[in-house]
Amino acid sequence: MLQSTRNYIVVLAIFVFAFVYRMLLLFWSGFPPGADIGLHNSVIYSITGSGPTDFLYNYYHIGGGVSLTFPGYHIFTTSTILLTGLPEYIAHAVVVGLFSALTVVCAFLITKKVWSTPAAFIVAFLAVISRFDLEMLFWAGYPNIVTLMLIPLTFYLYIQKDRFSKVPFLIATSILTATLFLTHSLSAAMFGGITVGVALFILLFPKAFQTTRKTVFYWILSIVLGAVLVLPFLIKAIPAYLSEYGSSEIAGATLSAQLLPLDIVLPLFGAVIAFFVFSKKFYKKTLTLPAFFLSMWVFLPLILTQSYLVGIPVDYNRFMYFLILPVLVFIAVLIDFGSAFFAKTLNTYLTKWQQVPKRLTAALTTKRLYSGFIAFFLLFSFIALPIFMTPDLEVGHTLQDFYQAMTQPGWEAIQWAKTNTAPNAVFVADAWYGWWFSGFAQRPTLSAVDPQYLTVNREVDNATFARTLLDTNYVIDNGYLQVRDDGGYLARHNPQILVAQNWTYYTYSFFTFNSENTKIEYQLNGKTQPALRLSELPVKDMTIQSDETQAKITVVRGNTDFDYTLSTTLYRNTRFANLTSTLTSLHPEVVFNRVHIDVETTGFQVPHNNKATIALVETGTKAFGQLIFTTPPEDVDLITIGDSEVVKVIELSYCLGDQPQGEIQILSGAYSASNKPDLYTNPTTINKAFSQIVTDNLVTALEPMEKDQALSIFDYRFELQARSVSYVICRLSDPTEAKITPKFRLDPTFSLVFINKEVAIFRINGDPNQD
């Protein structure tokens, strides 16, 4: 009894350490890391707002609308905020830190029940610094953290069901399963899958597991009762999930970015087999209920990491979180058995070896050797195994800093918005900051989130709009080719030609025309003027026009002497865009000498004897790009990367013959080529595979392809008005966003209304939803 009390005092101390350690990591930079905390806060304010409560509606996240974020965690955290008066982000951290630390206790309890007390202490130490658990804290997967505590606690009760009378067992397990159903859909599905999988085998072979079918009945009954407790919510949630979850864009992006390599998955199947080996050693029997439970606990998530093979669109990496605890149990038992084996073997050897001093033999008892080996294996695990994070706070800070989304200047911008903007004002922001902003400013915010991180169909369109707005002004996509143009206020993509790749959701930039790298040489009154970069000319007009057959982006720049008009036209069902540059003098004294255009690219040149074209192949993405010079340049120079044959810049020089007008036409195309690797082994194979294609494109470049696809067009002015956007947020601390800030700062469509060292907020002029 005394030993048992001491054990639980030690466990309590480990729990307190785990909680304090998590609090230190979460508040290392002042604010909890991760973007999802903003989502959770927006759920809380959607629940507690005025009017009837709808758990499946979020007023702020990605612009507001249907939400599939289950509310169990948020109900608990709301109660915590109301009872304690803690600031919201502190309450989130305290609640989730508590549940994360309780997972350590659950790991101890379940390991103590199925294996031994020493193994239970080992798994508790391992769980304190489990990298997967801490990383989930950092990216703010709070509901999942809660359920990762509830699942082992429920399994702990299931395994020792016979210790309880019927009513207390059913009450406890029904409440736990109801909480699972209410808190996290994927966790509820995993819990149900593991339980049903084990239950089916027990129903078939009850004697082999030394239990009864009646035990399984009570397990299933607790799940049914739990579902009944939250039935009103499930009745609404299940149809919403079936109708709203997983669009084709979400599926495509997930399959492109979230696959889990087999070299990570396959070795973990060893743990499934190892549990039966341990069972034979510990229980003197291979097939036991604890061993089978733990094996199924590992087996099912591992199988589901490969569910992309049957087209299930989900973040496959998320399944790894569900098997971490049983894997920790496996490591703990392995350390326990290994330490006992080596301690016993070494003690026997020392005892028989007469040259060893007796005092040393007496000191190195089996128990002390066992403790030493445990310490060694724990230290080795901390250092060698990537699933652990050493207790060093600096290491934790490095990981925490990677996920950090909020800073004091960012928080000041949120407070400004809460005070100075209308409650219904719609904001646009990047993914990391936007989720915080929507939840803590309580403003509808369109966040630039990649589709693989979304769940609801209605979110995809708003998130795509936000990503596009924060990147460029105009987009034309015909299904074969995509053209992006930043307009006249940003020298970067003017335009950019992208491949619509046939093997992934994401496009690939092949050719980039940068107005910074276009130079105009001209004369005024017979005197040569300093060469002007196109980006130096003021913007006079920007438009996008379209019909069913084509779309054209036109940017007019100029000064008092001349205009430079760049029109980019993409036709329906073609693989090439037409880029036309027109130079027009504004008075007779102006004539044009030369225009230099640099085209940024990456690829191996496909040699061709016709100077009217340049073709390249990018072997990494297996993409093919070609420029066809309708207006032949006088000189073409290729700049390569170092001493390699990879072309990075195509320099074009056009002679305009001292004329008052000039026109330059280039056809630019790019598309996915063959995925056969033998075509890309060397320049000879590339030339053989693509030389005829280059020749054919000179004739057929603008001929329509067989598959008819409608044009998709993005016009930033139209979209801002259509979505009633009031403000756009740029984070100056983000290098990518800092570069695009001139797109908003110089455009008269926007006005700067707030700025500090990290955040700039621009108002859309003429928007009615403004104070």
JSON list of N, CA, C and O in Angstrom, two decimals, residues 623-640:
[
{"chain": "A", "resi": 623, "resn": "ALA", "atom": "N", "xyz": [8.37, 19.50, -66.99]},
{"chain": "A", "resi": 623, "resn": "ALA", "atom": "CA", "xyz": [7.57, 20.51, -67.68]},
{"chain": "A", "resi": 623, "resn": "ALA", "atom": "C", "xyz": [8.33, 21.02, -68.89]},
{"chain": "A", "resi": 623, "resn": "ALA", "atom": "O", "xyz": [9.56, 21.10, -68.90]},
{"chain": "A", "resi": 624, "resn": "PHE", "atom": "N", "xyz": [7.57, 21.39, -69.92]},
{"chain": "A", "resi": 624, "resn": "PHE", "atom": "CA", "xyz": [8.13, 21.89, -71.17]},
{"chain": "A", "resi": 624, "resn": "PHE", "atom": "C", "xyz": [7.64, 23.31, -71.39]},
{"chain": "A", "resi": 624, "resn": "PHE", "atom": "O", "xyz": [6.45, 23.62, -71.19]},
{"chain": "A", "resi": 625, "resn": "GLY", "atom": "N", "xyz": [8.55, 24.22, -71.77]},
{"chain": "A", "resi": 625, "resn": "GLY", "atom": "CA", "xyz": [8.16, 25.60, -72.05]},
{"chain": "A", "resi": 625, "resn": "GLY", "atom": "C", "xyz": [8.79, 26.08, -73.34]},
{"chain": "A", "resi": 625, "resn": "GLY", "atom": "O", "xyz": [9.90, 25.68, -73.71]},
{"chain": "A", "resi": 626, "resn": "GLN", "atom": "N", "xyz": [8.08, 26.97, -74.04]},
{"chain": "A", "resi": 626, "resn": "GLN", "atom": "CA", "xyz": [8.58, 27.44, -75.32]},
{"chain": "A", "resi": 626, "resn": "GLN", "atom": "C", "xyz": [8.16, 28.89, -75.55]},
{"chain": "A", "resi": 626, "resn": "GLN", "atom": "O", "xyz": [7.03, 29.29, -75.25]},
{"chain": "A", "resi": 627, "resn": "LEU", "atom": "N", "xyz": [9.10, 29.68, -76.04]},
{"chain": "A", "resi": 627, "resn": "LEU", "atom": "CA", "xyz": [8.82, 31.04, -76.51]},
{"chain": "A", "resi": 627, "resn": "LEU", "atom": "C", "xyz": [8.90, 31.04, -78.03]},
{"chain": "A", "resi": 627, "resn": "LEU", "atom": "O", "xyz": [9.88, 30.55, -78.60]},
{"chain": "A", "resi": 628, "resn": "ILE", "atom": "N", "xyz": [7.88, 31.58, -78.67]},
{"chain": "A", "resi": 628, "resn": "ILE", "atom": "CA", "xyz": [7.87, 31.71, -80.13]},
{"chain": "A", "resi": 628, "resn": "ILE", "atom": "C", "xyz": [7.84, 33.19, -80.45]},
{"chain": "A", "resi": 628, "resn": "ILE", "atom": "O", "xyz": [6.93, 33.92, -80.04]},
{"chain": "A", "resi": 629, "resn": "PHE", "atom": "N", "xyz": [8.85, 33.64, -81.19]},
{"chain": "A", "resi": 629, "resn": "PHE", "atom": "CA", "xyz": [9.02, 35.08, -81.44]},
{"chain": "A", "resi": 629, "resn": "PHE", "atom": "C", "xyz": [8.30, 35.47, -82.72]},
{"chain": "A", "resi": 629, "resn": "PHE", "atom": "O", "xyz": [8.85, 35.38, -83.82]},
{"chain": "A", "resi": 630, "resn": "THR", "atom": "N", "xyz": [7.04, 35.89, -82.57]},
{"chain": "A", "resi": 630, "resn": "THR", "atom": "CA", "xyz": [6.31, 36.42, -83.74]},
{"chain": "A", "resi": 630, "resn": "THR", "atom": "C", "xyz": [7.04, 37.64, -84.29]},
{"chain": "A", "resi": 630, "resn": "THR", "atom": "O", "xyz": [7.10, 37.85, -85.50]},
{"chain": "A", "resi": 631, "resn": "THR", "atom": "N", "xyz": [7.57, 38.45, -83.37]},
{"chain": "A", "resi": 631, "resn": "THR", "atom": "CA", "xyz": [8.49, 39.53, -83.75]},
{"chain": "A", "resi": 631, "resn": "THR", "atom": "C", "xyz": [9.90, 39.06, -83.42]},
{"chain": "A", "resi": 631, "resn": "THR", "atom": "O", "xyz": [10.25, 38.96, -82.24]},
{"chain": "A", "resi": 632, "resn": "PRO", "atom": "N", "xyz": [10.72, 38.76, -84.42]},
{"chain": "A", "resi": 632, "resn": "PRO", "atom": "CA", "xyz": [12.04, 38.19, -84.14]},
{"chain": "A", "resi": 632, "resn": "PRO", "atom": "C", "xyz": [12.95, 39.19, -83.42]},
{"chain": "A", "resi": 632, "resn": "PRO", "atom": "O", "xyz": [13.04, 40.36, -83.83]},
{"chain": "A", "resi": 633, "resn": "PRO", "atom": "N", "xyz": [13.62, 38.80, -82.36]},
{"chain": "A", "resi": 633, "resn": "PRO", "atom": "CA", "xyz": [14.59, 39.70, -81.70]},
{"chain": "A", "resi": 633, "resn": "PRO", "atom": "C", "xyz": [15.89, 39.77, -82.51]},
{"chain": "A", "resi": 633, "resn": "PRO", "atom": "O", "xyz": [16.22, 38.85, -83.27]},
{"chain": "A", "resi": 634, "resn": "GLU", "atom": "N", "xyz": [16.61, 40.84, -82.32]},
{"chain": "A", "resi": 634, "resn": "GLU", "atom": "CA", "xyz": [17.89, 40.98, -83.00]},
{"chain": "A", "resi": 634, "resn": "GLU", "atom": "C", "xyz": [18.94, 40.08, -82.34]},
{"chain": "A", "resi": 634, "resn": "GLU", "atom": "O", "xyz": [19.76, 39.46, -83.02]},
{"chain": "A", "resi": 635, "resn": "ASP", "atom": "N", "xyz": [18.90, 40.00, -81.01]},
{"chain": "A", "resi": 635, "resn": "ASP", "atom": "CA", "xyz": [19.86, 39.17, -80.28]},
{"chain": "A", "resi": 635, "resn": "ASP", "atom": "C", "xyz": [19.12, 38.37, -79.21]},
{"chain": "A", "resi": 635, "resn": "ASP", "atom": "O", "xyz": [18.17, 38.87, -78.58]},
{"chain": "A", "resi": 636, "resn": "VAL", "atom": "N", "xyz": [19.60, 37.12, -79.01]},
{"chain": "A", "resi": 636, "resn": "VAL", "atom": "CA", "xyz": [19.10, 36.26, -77.94]},
{"chain": "A", "resi": 636, "resn": "VAL", "atom": "C", "xyz": [20.30, 35.69, -77.20]},
{"chain": "A", "resi": 636, "resn": "VAL", "atom": "O", "xyz": [21.15, 35.03, -77.80]},
{"chain": "A", "resi": 637, "resn": "ASP", "atom": "N", "xyz": [20.38, 35.95, -75.91]},
{"chain": "A", "resi": 637, "resn": "ASP", "atom": "CA", "xyz": [21.46, 35.42, -75.07]},
{"chain": "A", "resi": 637, "resn": "ASP", "atom": "C", "xyz": [20.85, 34.58, -73.95]},
{"chain": "A", "resi": 637, "resn": "ASP", "atom": "O", "xyz": [19.84, 34.99, -73.33]},
{"chain": "A", "resi": 638, "resn": "LEU", "atom": "N", "xyz": [21.49, 33.45, -73.68]},
{"chain": "A", "resi": 638, "resn": "LEU", "atom": "CA", "xyz": [21.03, 32.57, -72.61]},
{"chain": "A", "resi": 638, "resn": "LEU", "atom": "C", "xyz": [22.03, 32.63, -71.46]},
{"chain": "A", "resi": 638, "resn": "LEU", "atom": "O", "xyz": [23.22, 32.39, -71.63]},
{"chain": "A", "resi": 639, "resn": "ILE", "atom": "N", "xyz": [21.55, 32.95, -70.27]},
{"chain": "A", "resi": 639, "resn": "ILE", "atom": "CA", "xyz": [22.38, 33.02, -69.06]},
{"chain": "A", "resi": 639, "resn": "ILE", "atom": "C", "xyz": [22.10, 31.74, -68.26]},
{"chain": "A", "resi": 639, "resn": "ILE", "atom": "O", "xyz": [20.95, 31.46, -67.91]},
{"chain": "A", "resi": 640, "resn": "THR", "atom": "N", "xyz": [23.16, 31.00, -67.98]},
{"chain": "A", "resi": 640, "resn": "THR", "atom": "CA", "xyz": [23.00, 29.73, -67.27]},
{"chain": "A", "resi": 640, "resn": "THR", "atom": "C", "xyz": [23.38, 29.88, -65.79]},
{"chain": "A", "resi": 640, "resn": "THR", "atom": "O", "xyz": [24.01, 30.85, -65.38]}
]
